[in-house]
mmCIF file of C-alpha atoms in Angstrom:
data_model
loop_
_atom_site.group_PDB
_atom_site.id
_atom_site.type_symbol
_atom_site.label_atom_id
_atom_site.label_comp_id
_atom_site.label_asym_id
_atom_site.label_seq_id
_atom_site.Cartn_x
_atom_site.Cartn_y
_atom_site.Cartn_z
ATOM 1 C CA MET A 292 41.297 -57.533 40.806
ATOM 2 C CA PRO A 293 43.878 -58.282 38.073
ATOM 3 C CA ASP A 294 44.736 -55.397 35.746
ATOM 4 C CA LEU A 295 43.559 -56.452 32.285
ATOM 5 C CA ARG A 296 46.092 -54.049 30.773
ATOM 6 C CA TYR A 297 48.857 -56.181 32.305
ATOM 7 C CA GLU A 298 47.431 -59.251 30.617
ATOM 8 C CA LEU A 299 47.181 -57.547 27.216
ATOM 9 C CA LEU A 300 50.755 -56.257 27.423
ATOM 10 C CA ALA A 301 52.076 -59.644 28.544
ATOM 11 C CA ARG A 302 50.328 -61.306 25.599
ATOM 12 C CA THR A 303 51.878 -58.745 23.245
ATOM 13 C CA LEU A 304 55.369 -59.499 24.581
ATOM 14 C CA VAL A 305 55.033 -63.285 24.530
ATOM 15 C CA GLY A 306 52.837 -63.795 21.479
ATOM 16 C CA HIS A 307 53.872 -60.963 19.140
ATOM 17 C CA ALA A 308 57.275 -59.606 20.168
ATOM 18 C CA THR A 309 59.149 -62.815 21.020
ATOM 19 C CA ARG A 310 56.750 -65.308 19.398
ATOM 20 C CA LEU A 311 57.754 -67.741 22.106
ATOM 21 C CA ALA A 312 57.571 -71.415 21.102
ATOM 22 C CA PRO A 313 57.084 -74.424 23.399
ATOM 23 C CA GLY A 314 60.298 -75.427 25.150
ATOM 24 C CA GLU A 315 62.100 -72.140 24.530
ATOM 25 C CA ARG A 316 63.890 -70.578 27.486
ATOM 26 C CA VAL A 317 63.280 -66.881 28.085
ATOM 27 C CA LEU A 318 65.139 -64.597 30.480
ATOM 28 C CA ILE A 319 62.843 -61.987 32.014
ATOM 29 C CA GLU A 320 64.963 -59.154 33.411
ATOM 30 C CA ALA A 321 62.887 -56.628 35.371
ATOM 31 C CA PHE A 322 64.282 -53.354 36.755
ATOM 32 C CA ASP A 323 62.082 -51.558 39.321
ATOM 33 C CA THR A 324 58.964 -53.170 37.831
ATOM 34 C CA ASP A 325 55.639 -54.048 39.469
ATOM 35 C CA GLU A 326 55.964 -57.634 40.705
ATOM 36 C CA LEU A 327 52.369 -58.356 39.697
ATOM 37 C CA PHE A 328 53.196 -57.618 36.068
ATOM 38 C CA VAL A 329 56.298 -59.839 36.226
ATOM 39 C CA ALA A 330 54.116 -62.618 37.656
ATOM 40 C CA THR A 331 51.556 -62.060 34.863
ATOM 41 C CA LEU A 332 54.354 -62.306 32.316
ATOM 42 C CA VAL A 333 55.593 -65.577 33.859
ATOM 43 C CA ASP A 334 52.058 -66.985 33.613
ATOM 44 C CA ASN A 335 51.888 -66.102 29.924
ATOM 45 C CA VAL A 336 55.288 -67.662 29.216
ATOM 46 C CA VAL A 337 54.197 -70.884 30.897
ATOM 47 C CA ALA A 338 50.877 -70.854 29.025
ATOM 48 C CA ALA A 339 52.829 -70.626 25.753
ATOM 49 C CA GLY A 340 54.916 -73.658 26.753
ATOM 50 C CA GLY A 341 58.028 -71.586 27.409
ATOM 51 C CA VAL A 342 60.509 -71.906 30.258
ATOM 52 C CA PRO A 343 60.824 -68.644 32.246
ATOM 53 C CA PHE A 344 63.979 -67.486 34.019
ATOM 54 C CA VAL A 345 63.515 -64.329 36.097
ATOM 55 C CA GLU A 346 65.955 -61.700 37.375
ATOM 56 C CA THR A 347 64.584 -58.704 39.298
ATOM 57 C CA ARG A 348 66.925 -55.749 39.711
ATOM 58 C CA SER A 349 66.956 -52.439 41.576
ATOM 59 C CA THR A 350 68.590 -49.396 39.980
ATOM 60 C CA ARG A 351 69.339 -48.091 43.486
ATOM 61 C CA VAL A 352 71.346 -51.236 44.243
ATOM 62 C CA LEU A 353 72.998 -51.200 40.814
ATOM 63 C CA ARG A 354 74.179 -47.633 41.448
ATOM 64 C CA ARG A 355 76.110 -48.831 44.498
ATOM 65 C CA LEU A 356 77.469 -51.770 42.542
ATOM 66 C CA TYR A 357 78.739 -49.567 39.724
ATOM 67 C CA GLN A 358 80.240 -46.985 42.098
ATOM 68 C CA GLY A 359 82.462 -49.586 43.740
ATOM 69 C CA ALA A 360 83.178 -51.614 40.626
ATOM 70 C CA THR A 361 86.621 -52.900 39.753
ATOM 71 C CA GLU A 362 87.630 -54.090 36.317
ATOM 72 C CA GLU A 363 88.168 -57.617 37.608
ATOM 73 C CA GLN A 364 84.676 -57.635 39.122
ATOM 74 C CA MET A 365 82.981 -56.335 35.951
ATOM 75 C CA ILE A 366 84.796 -58.930 33.837
ATOM 76 C CA ALA A 367 83.646 -61.706 36.170
ATOM 77 C CA ILE A 368 80.023 -60.490 36.207
ATOM 78 C CA GLY A 369 80.048 -60.101 32.433
ATOM 79 C CA GLN A 370 81.291 -63.672 32.003
ATOM 80 C CA HIS A 371 78.598 -64.994 34.347
ATOM 81 C CA GLU A 372 75.803 -63.012 32.701
ATOM 82 C CA SER A 373 77.033 -63.942 29.210
ATOM 83 C CA ALA A 374 77.000 -67.641 30.050
ATOM 84 C CA ARG A 375 73.392 -67.387 31.205
ATOM 85 C CA MET A 376 72.311 -65.374 28.168
ATOM 86 C CA ASP A 377 74.025 -67.897 25.915
ATOM 87 C CA GLY A 378 71.595 -70.524 27.188
ATOM 88 C CA MET A 379 68.457 -68.528 26.297
ATOM 89 C CA GLN A 380 66.351 -68.523 23.159
ATOM 90 C CA ALA A 381 64.495 -65.310 24.092
ATOM 91 C CA TYR A 382 64.829 -62.237 26.299
ATOM 92 C CA ILE A 383 62.301 -59.773 27.718
ATOM 93 C CA GLY A 384 63.781 -56.715 29.437
ATOM 94 C CA ILE A 385 61.506 -54.401 31.450
ATOM 95 C CA ARG A 386 63.277 -51.296 32.697
ATOM 96 C CA GLY A 387 61.671 -49.074 35.275
ATOM 97 C CA ALA A 388 63.333 -46.310 37.283
ATOM 98 C CA HIS A 389 62.125 -44.441 40.345
ATOM 99 C CA ASN A 390 64.694 -41.749 39.523
ATOM 100 C CA ALA A 391 65.811 -41.282 35.916
ATOM 101 C CA LEU A 392 69.029 -39.630 37.136
ATOM 102 C CA GLN A 393 69.957 -42.427 39.529
ATOM 103 C CA MET A 394 73.303 -42.988 37.794
ATOM 104 C CA SER A 395 74.219 -39.303 37.428
ATOM 105 C CA ASP A 396 76.879 -39.391 40.168
ATOM 106 C CA VAL A 397 78.487 -42.662 39.106
ATOM 107 C CA PRO A 398 81.987 -41.788 37.825
ATOM 108 C CA ALA A 399 82.346 -42.009 34.060
ATOM 109 C CA GLU A 400 85.225 -44.486 34.338
ATOM 110 C CA LYS A 401 83.035 -46.821 36.416
ATOM 111 C CA LEU A 402 80.199 -46.689 33.898
ATOM 112 C CA ALA A 403 82.749 -47.387 31.169
ATOM 113 C CA LEU A 404 83.812 -50.576 32.982
ATOM 114 C CA TYR A 405 80.175 -51.689 33.106
ATOM 115 C CA GLN A 406 79.634 -50.840 29.427
ATOM 116 C CA LYS A 407 82.754 -52.638 28.250
ATOM 117 C CA HIS A 408 82.822 -55.785 30.350
ATOM 118 C CA TRP A 409 79.198 -56.440 31.323
ATOM 119 C CA TRP A 410 76.705 -54.625 29.104
ATOM 120 C CA LYS A 411 78.340 -55.063 25.693
ATOM 121 C CA PRO A 412 79.244 -58.797 25.834
ATOM 122 C CA VAL A 413 75.782 -59.704 27.119
ATOM 123 C CA THR A 414 74.014 -57.387 24.672
ATOM 124 C CA ASP A 415 75.946 -58.813 21.720
ATOM 125 C CA ILE A 416 74.658 -62.291 22.586
ATOM 126 C CA ARG A 417 71.117 -61.060 23.217
ATOM 127 C CA VAL A 418 70.871 -59.027 20.008
ATOM 128 C CA ASN A 419 72.521 -61.559 17.708
ATOM 129 C CA ASP A 420 71.410 -64.916 19.137
ATOM 130 C CA THR A 421 67.998 -64.513 20.814
ATOM 131 C CA LYS A 422 64.500 -63.296 20.101
ATOM 132 C CA TRP A 423 64.387 -60.190 22.278
ATOM 133 C CA VAL A 424 62.237 -57.258 23.261
ATOM 134 C CA VAL A 425 62.849 -54.378 25.678
ATOM 135 C CA LEU A 426 60.460 -51.853 27.179
ATOM 136 C CA ARG A 427 60.179 -49.269 29.950
ATOM 137 C CA TRP A 428 57.876 -49.535 32.957
ATOM 138 C CA PRO A 429 55.466 -46.669 33.832
ATOM 139 C CA THR A 430 56.790 -45.447 37.190
ATOM 140 C CA PRO A 431 55.718 -42.159 38.853
ATOM 141 C CA ALA A 432 59.123 -40.701 37.906
ATOM 142 C CA PHE A 433 58.457 -41.605 34.268
ATOM 143 C CA ALA A 434 55.040 -39.934 34.428
ATOM 144 C CA GLN A 435 56.618 -36.809 35.914
ATOM 145 C CA ALA A 436 59.252 -36.667 33.155
ATOM 146 C CA ALA A 437 56.430 -36.880 30.613
ATOM 147 C CA GLY A 438 54.589 -34.030 32.355
ATOM 148 C CA MET A 439 51.554 -36.185 33.109
ATOM 149 C CA SER A 440 49.600 -37.490 36.094
ATOM 150 C CA ILE A 441 50.356 -41.074 37.115
ATOM 151 C CA GLU A 442 46.902 -42.295 36.057
ATOM 152 C CA GLY A 443 46.951 -40.363 32.796
ATOM 153 C CA PHE A 444 50.408 -41.613 31.966
ATOM 154 C CA GLU A 445 49.481 -45.225 32.652
ATOM 155 C CA ASP A 446 46.521 -44.968 30.278
ATOM 156 C CA PHE A 447 48.795 -43.421 27.632
ATOM 157 C CA TYR A 448 51.516 -46.036 28.213
ATOM 158 C CA PHE A 449 49.322 -49.094 27.733
ATOM 159 C CA LYS A 450 47.610 -47.564 24.680
ATOM 160 C CA VAL A 451 50.984 -46.883 23.057
ATOM 161 C CA CYS A 452 52.470 -50.266 23.925
ATOM 162 C CA THR A 453 49.560 -52.387 22.696
ATOM 163 C CA LEU A 454 48.571 -50.674 19.441
ATOM 164 C CA ASP A 455 47.951 -52.654 16.239
ATOM 165 C CA TYR A 456 51.516 -53.515 15.234
ATOM 166 C CA ALA A 457 50.418 -55.787 12.400
ATOM 167 C CA LYS A 458 48.681 -52.814 10.775
ATOM 168 C CA MET A 459 51.816 -50.713 11.285
ATOM 169 C CA ALA A 460 54.008 -53.372 9.665
ATOM 170 C CA HIS A 461 51.812 -53.439 6.555
ATOM 171 C CA ALA A 462 51.880 -49.630 6.232
ATOM 172 C CA MET A 463 55.659 -49.624 6.633
ATOM 173 C CA GLU A 464 56.438 -51.952 3.728
ATOM 174 C CA PRO A 465 56.606 -49.202 1.032
ATOM 175 C CA LEU A 466 58.979 -47.127 3.196
ATOM 176 C CA HIS A 467 61.201 -50.156 3.696
ATOM 177 C CA LYS A 468 61.303 -50.705 -0.075
ATOM 178 C CA ARG A 469 62.216 -47.066 -0.737
ATOM 179 C CA MET A 470 65.017 -47.118 1.846
ATOM 180 C CA VAL A 471 66.459 -50.375 0.516
ATOM 181 C CA GLU A 472 66.581 -48.929 -2.998
ATOM 182 C CA ALA A 473 67.831 -45.442 -2.038
ATOM 183 C CA ASP A 474 71.323 -44.006 -2.385
ATOM 184 C CA ARG A 475 71.354 -40.354 -1.287
ATOM 185 C CA VAL A 476 69.625 -39.005 1.838
ATOM 186 C CA ARG A 477 69.205 -35.381 2.865
ATOM 187 C CA LEU A 478 67.843 -34.274 6.242
ATOM 188 C CA THR A 479 66.962 -30.638 6.894
ATOM 189 C CA GLY A 480 65.528 -28.622 9.752
ATOM 190 C CA GLN A 481 66.318 -25.750 12.053
ATOM 191 C CA ASN A 482 70.139 -25.426 12.240
ATOM 192 C CA THR A 483 70.331 -28.773 10.445
ATOM 193 C CA ASP A 484 71.426 -29.908 7.010
ATOM 194 C CA LEU A 485 72.914 -33.395 6.610
ATOM 195 C CA THR A 486 73.690 -35.455 3.524
ATOM 196 C CA PHE A 487 74.841 -39.063 3.318
ATOM 197 C CA SER A 488 74.436 -42.326 1.414
ATOM 198 C CA ILE A 489 72.620 -45.517 2.431
ATOM 199 C CA LYS A 490 73.397 -47.329 -0.825
ATOM 200 C CA ASN A 491 73.481 -51.142 -0.419
ATOM 201 C CA ILE A 492 73.049 -50.858 3.363
ATOM 202 C CA GLY A 493 69.497 -52.193 3.538
ATOM 203 C CA ALA A 494 66.733 -51.321 5.994
ATOM 204 C CA VAL A 495 64.830 -52.948 8.853
ATOM 205 C CA MET A 496 61.161 -52.524 9.770
ATOM 206 C CA CYS A 497 60.425 -52.262 13.496
ATOM 207 C CA SER A 498 56.828 -52.995 14.453
ATOM 208 C CA GLY A 499 56.826 -54.452 17.947
ATOM 209 C CA GLU A 500 59.329 -57.287 17.578
ATOM 210 C CA ARG A 501 62.283 -55.685 19.397
ATOM 211 C CA ASN A 502 61.082 -52.539 21.165
ATOM 212 C CA ILE A 503 57.798 -51.795 22.886
ATOM 213 C CA PRO A 504 56.548 -49.234 22.039
ATOM 214 C CA ASP A 505 57.653 -49.361 18.426
ATOM 215 C CA GLY A 506 57.265 -47.525 15.164
ATOM 216 C CA GLU A 507 60.424 -46.942 13.151
ATOM 217 C CA CYS A 508 62.261 -48.064 10.046
ATOM 218 C CA TYR A 509 66.038 -47.847 10.215
ATOM 219 C CA SER A 510 69.064 -48.001 7.961
ATOM 220 C CA CYS A 511 72.632 -46.752 8.381
ATOM 221 C CA PRO A 512 74.865 -44.289 6.527
ATOM 222 C CA VAL A 513 77.789 -45.519 4.511
ATOM 223 C CA LYS A 514 80.449 -44.913 7.160
ATOM 224 C CA THR A 515 82.413 -42.072 5.560
ATOM 225 C CA SER A 516 79.536 -40.464 3.640
ATOM 226 C CA VAL A 517 78.003 -38.138 6.259
ATOM 227 C CA ASN A 518 78.604 -34.411 5.888
ATOM 228 C CA GLY A 519 76.922 -31.391 7.426
ATOM 229 C CA GLU A 520 75.593 -30.350 10.802
ATOM 230 C CA ILE A 521 72.649 -31.076 13.053
ATOM 231 C CA GLN A 522 71.282 -29.499 16.219
ATOM 232 C CA PHE A 523 68.965 -31.927 17.970
ATOM 233 C CA ASN A 524 65.765 -30.434 19.392
ATOM 234 C CA CYS A 525 64.979 -33.312 21.719
ATOM 235 C CA ALA A 526 66.750 -33.669 25.080
ATOM 236 C CA SER A 527 68.580 -36.966 25.556
ATOM 237 C CA LEU A 528 69.208 -38.836 28.799
ATOM 238 C CA TYR A 529 72.317 -40.975 28.348
ATOM 239 C CA GLN A 530 74.503 -42.682 30.956
ATOM 240 C CA GLY A 531 72.803 -40.762 33.751
ATOM 241 C CA THR A 532 73.262 -37.274 32.260
ATOM 242 C CA LEU A 533 70.560 -35.148 30.619
ATOM 243 C CA PHE A 534 71.881 -33.543 27.424
ATOM 244 C CA GLU A 535 70.127 -30.634 25.701
ATOM 245 C CA ASN A 536 70.792 -28.730 22.450
ATOM 246 C CA ILE A 537 73.292 -31.284 21.190
ATOM 247 C CA ARG A 538 74.993 -29.960 18.069
ATOM 248 C CA LEU A 539 77.193 -32.152 15.878
ATOM 249 C CA VAL A 540 79.323 -31.235 12.869
ATOM 250 C CA LEU A 541 80.344 -34.147 10.653
ATOM 251 C CA LYS A 542 82.915 -34.397 7.881
ATOM 252 C CA ASP A 543 83.430 -37.561 5.833
ATOM 253 C CA GLY A 544 81.419 -39.512 8.373
ATOM 254 C CA LYS A 545 83.232 -38.396 11.528
ATOM 255 C CA ILE A 546 81.945 -36.073 14.252
ATOM 256 C CA ILE A 547 84.564 -33.315 14.283
ATOM 257 C CA GLU A 548 82.723 -30.912 16.576
ATOM 258 C CA ALA A 549 80.225 -31.588 19.372
ATOM 259 C CA THR A 550 78.621 -29.145 21.803
ATOM 260 C CA ALA A 551 75.696 -29.240 24.252
ATOM 261 C CA ASN A 552 74.730 -28.019 27.699
ATOM 262 C CA GLU A 553 77.185 -30.688 28.921
ATOM 263 C CA THR A 554 79.876 -30.309 26.271
ATOM 264 C CA ARG A 555 82.684 -31.886 28.277
ATOM 265 C CA ARG A 556 80.658 -34.999 29.138
ATOM 266 C CA LEU A 557 79.353 -35.222 25.569
ATOM 267 C CA ASN A 558 82.877 -35.355 24.197
ATOM 268 C CA GLU A 559 84.001 -37.822 26.866
ATOM 269 C CA ILE A 560 81.357 -40.239 25.592
ATOM 270 C CA LEU A 561 82.237 -39.583 21.940
ATOM 271 C CA ASP A 562 85.884 -40.295 22.801
ATOM 272 C CA THR A 563 85.049 -43.692 24.338
ATOM 273 C CA ASP A 564 86.547 -45.375 21.283
ATOM 274 C CA GLU A 565 87.197 -44.653 17.605
ATOM 275 C CA GLY A 566 83.750 -45.804 16.482
ATOM 276 C CA ALA A 567 81.845 -43.488 18.816
ATOM 277 C CA ARG A 568 82.439 -40.514 16.488
ATOM 278 C CA PHE A 569 80.946 -42.314 13.478
ATOM 279 C CA ILE A 570 77.251 -42.984 12.849
ATOM 280 C CA GLY A 571 75.748 -46.419 13.440
ATOM 281 C CA GLU A 572 72.054 -45.829 12.645
ATOM 282 C CA PHE A 573 69.610 -43.560 10.823
ATOM 283 C CA SER A 574 65.910 -44.129 11.459
ATOM 284 C CA LEU A 575 62.493 -42.587 10.856
ATOM 285 C CA GLY A 576 60.023 -42.583 13.780
ATOM 286 C CA PHE A 577 56.233 -42.575 13.357
ATOM 287 C CA ASN A 578 54.340 -43.911 16.382
ATOM 288 C CA PRO A 579 51.049 -41.969 16.190
ATOM 289 C CA PHE A 580 50.510 -41.799 19.959
ATOM 290 C CA ILE A 581 53.937 -40.415 20.885
ATOM 291 C CA GLN A 582 53.923 -36.710 20.116
ATOM 292 C CA HIS A 583 56.411 -35.087 22.486
ATOM 293 C CA PRO A 584 59.727 -35.917 24.195
ATOM 294 C CA MET A 585 59.644 -37.826 27.478
ATOM 295 C CA LYS A 586 63.393 -37.969 28.194
ATOM 296 C CA ASP A 587 63.318 -41.694 27.492
ATOM 297 C CA THR A 588 64.977 -42.988 24.342
ATOM 298 C CA LEU A 589 62.706 -45.988 23.757
ATOM 299 C CA PHE A 590 59.737 -43.606 23.511
ATOM 300 C CA ASP A 591 61.420 -40.507 22.087
ATOM 301 C CA GLU A 592 62.994 -42.305 19.121
ATOM 302 C CA LYS A 593 59.498 -43.332 17.976
ATOM 303 C CA ILE A 594 57.984 -39.812 18.134
ATOM 304 C CA ASP A 595 55.611 -39.095 15.274
ATOM 305 C CA GLY A 596 57.385 -36.947 12.688
ATOM 306 C CA SER A 597 60.889 -37.581 14.039
ATOM 307 C CA PHE A 598 64.121 -39.212 12.948
ATOM 308 C CA HIS A 599 67.075 -40.307 15.013
ATOM 309 C CA PHE A 600 70.756 -40.292 14.206
ATOM 310 C CA THR A 601 73.027 -42.537 16.236
ATOM 311 C CA PRO A 602 76.710 -42.134 17.067
ATOM 312 C CA GLY A 603 78.381 -45.471 17.742
ATOM 313 C CA GLN A 604 77.698 -49.147 17.241
ATOM 314 C CA ALA A 605 75.954 -50.260 14.046
ATOM 315 C CA TYR A 606 73.622 -53.234 13.975
ATOM 316 C CA ALA A 607 74.614 -56.402 12.141
ATOM 317 C CA THR A 608 71.474 -55.961 10.020
ATOM 318 C CA ALA A 609 71.398 -52.775 7.941
ATOM 319 C CA GLY A 610 74.703 -51.587 9.391
ATOM 320 C CA ASN A 611 77.964 -50.173 8.060
ATOM 321 C CA GLY A 612 80.316 -52.279 10.179
ATOM 322 C CA ASN A 613 81.036 -49.521 12.703
ATOM 323 C CA LYS A 614 82.077 -50.886 16.113
ATOM 324 C CA SER A 615 81.750 -49.044 19.407
ATOM 325 C CA GLU A 616 80.754 -49.454 23.030
ATOM 326 C CA VAL A 617 78.449 -46.454 22.430
ATOM 327 C CA HIS A 618 75.044 -46.603 20.731
ATOM 328 C CA TRP A 619 73.321 -43.269 21.344
ATOM 329 C CA ASP A 620 70.023 -42.540 19.583
ATOM 330 C CA MET A 621 69.739 -38.752 19.290
ATOM 331 C CA VAL A 622 66.301 -37.523 18.233
ATOM 332 C CA PHE A 623 65.255 -34.678 15.917
ATOM 333 C CA ILE A 624 61.548 -33.781 15.537
ATOM 334 C CA GLN A 625 60.500 -32.238 12.216
ATOM 335 C CA ARG A 626 56.881 -31.277 12.935
ATOM 336 C CA PRO A 627 56.045 -27.546 12.521
ATOM 337 C CA GLU A 628 55.945 -26.786 16.252
ATOM 338 C CA TYR A 629 59.555 -27.999 16.436
ATOM 339 C CA GLY A 630 60.748 -25.948 13.492
ATOM 340 C CA GLY A 631 59.813 -28.255 10.604
ATOM 341 C CA GLY A 632 62.136 -30.029 8.213
ATOM 342 C CA GLU A 633 62.373 -32.344 5.234
ATOM 343 C CA ILE A 634 63.563 -35.861 4.394
ATOM 344 C CA TRP A 635 64.700 -36.585 0.861
ATOM 345 C CA LEU A 636 65.559 -39.983 -0.621
ATOM 346 C CA ASP A 637 67.530 -39.361 -3.793
ATOM 347 C CA ASP A 638 65.478 -36.710 -5.630
ATOM 348 C CA THR A 639 62.158 -37.406 -3.894
ATOM 349 C CA LEU A 640 60.783 -35.486 -0.941
ATOM 350 C CA ILE A 641 59.140 -38.220 1.162
ATOM 351 C CA ARG A 642 58.354 -36.312 4.373
ATOM 352 C CA LYS A 643 57.816 -32.617 5.044
ATOM 353 C CA ASP A 644 57.265 -31.057 8.470
ATOM 354 C CA GLY A 645 56.781 -34.504 9.967
ATOM 355 C CA ARG A 646 54.170 -35.775 7.495
ATOM 356 C CA PHE A 647 54.722 -38.273 4.697
ATOM 357 C CA VAL A 648 53.800 -36.650 1.388
ATOM 358 C CA VAL A 649 54.079 -39.407 -1.246
ATOM 359 C CA ASP A 650 51.052 -41.603 -1.955
ATOM 360 C CA ASP A 651 52.497 -44.973 -0.957
ATOM 361 C CA LEU A 652 53.610 -43.657 2.467
ATOM 362 C CA LEU A 653 50.433 -41.829 3.509
ATOM 363 C CA GLY A 654 49.422 -44.847 5.597
ATOM 364 C CA LEU A 655 52.210 -43.979 8.045
ATOM 365 C CA ASN A 656 50.682 -40.627 8.955
ATOM 366 C CA PRO A 657 49.182 -40.568 12.456
ATOM 367 C CA GLU A 658 45.500 -40.389 11.581
ATOM 368 C CA ARG A 659 45.880 -43.581 9.531
ATOM 369 C CA LEU A 660 47.978 -45.564 12.015
ATOM 370 C CA ALA A 661 45.922 -44.576 15.048
ATOM 371 C CA GLY A 662 42.563 -45.090 13.423
#
């Protein structure tokens, strides 16, 4: 019997996230994903009048590919993949993993070749020239990382991914307005006190059009304005390594000190290029169903009562022009059980201990969004 949750999610991706129009070509790229869901997605694309292209990938195979990669090979693959992406009007990326640490033993220099010559050129086209959405797939490994049973996690996953995003978008409009008009930002929390400016940067609402699940509103610091320190209280899995207790010290926008459980690897990534030590994004997360870290960025960056701060590449929209092969969303949770904290825009306290406290933003608190 078909899983009706598959159908609902497929409709969300085709009808809401990409808003696929008749005749538009969409690349469906599925990593370790249930074939039945991919087939359901193809059916929905066809029903909308779209033209589906499908690529199924295995992270186990990709690990071998990256381990033996040469620069010439990565350049050639990147050119091939870029040419295909250039012919698409939309992209749906579904990323599952049977082992979240599958890439942990791929040498850093090999991953850097992939990032530079394959991932970045293709991603630039996808982000700037297509309607796109990316999401994770609920594998047993994902359920284990979340500390849940497979069945319980699947129920949670589909509830989170198919919530009422139109309602969320409406509730987010006052926050977007405040961020667009703001100059000074202050973020506080345990071992954390950061100040910076977002003047004239702008802001972008995210309510299911790019990421599933969604629930954030992002801006970006003026490049040289960030000062202070932050110790992230959410573990971060990046390039196959699990980082914990990341602490950054910033002066005039640049990360001048960085430590973690994997300090050497952390600094290797931050030394990828000049832009990796500057900040490319600042965002507030408020998905009401995501309460705790799952060691997956697409979920963790939307945690209710969180914000994320991102070394590396800035987006073309609401960005500061920073360029980098790195874009690393590091998450800080400000709810009381994580030590609390405050977010100030200019002289107004807008969120305290993870809850919005000004009248026009109360609709973003979890009981309102989930109800």
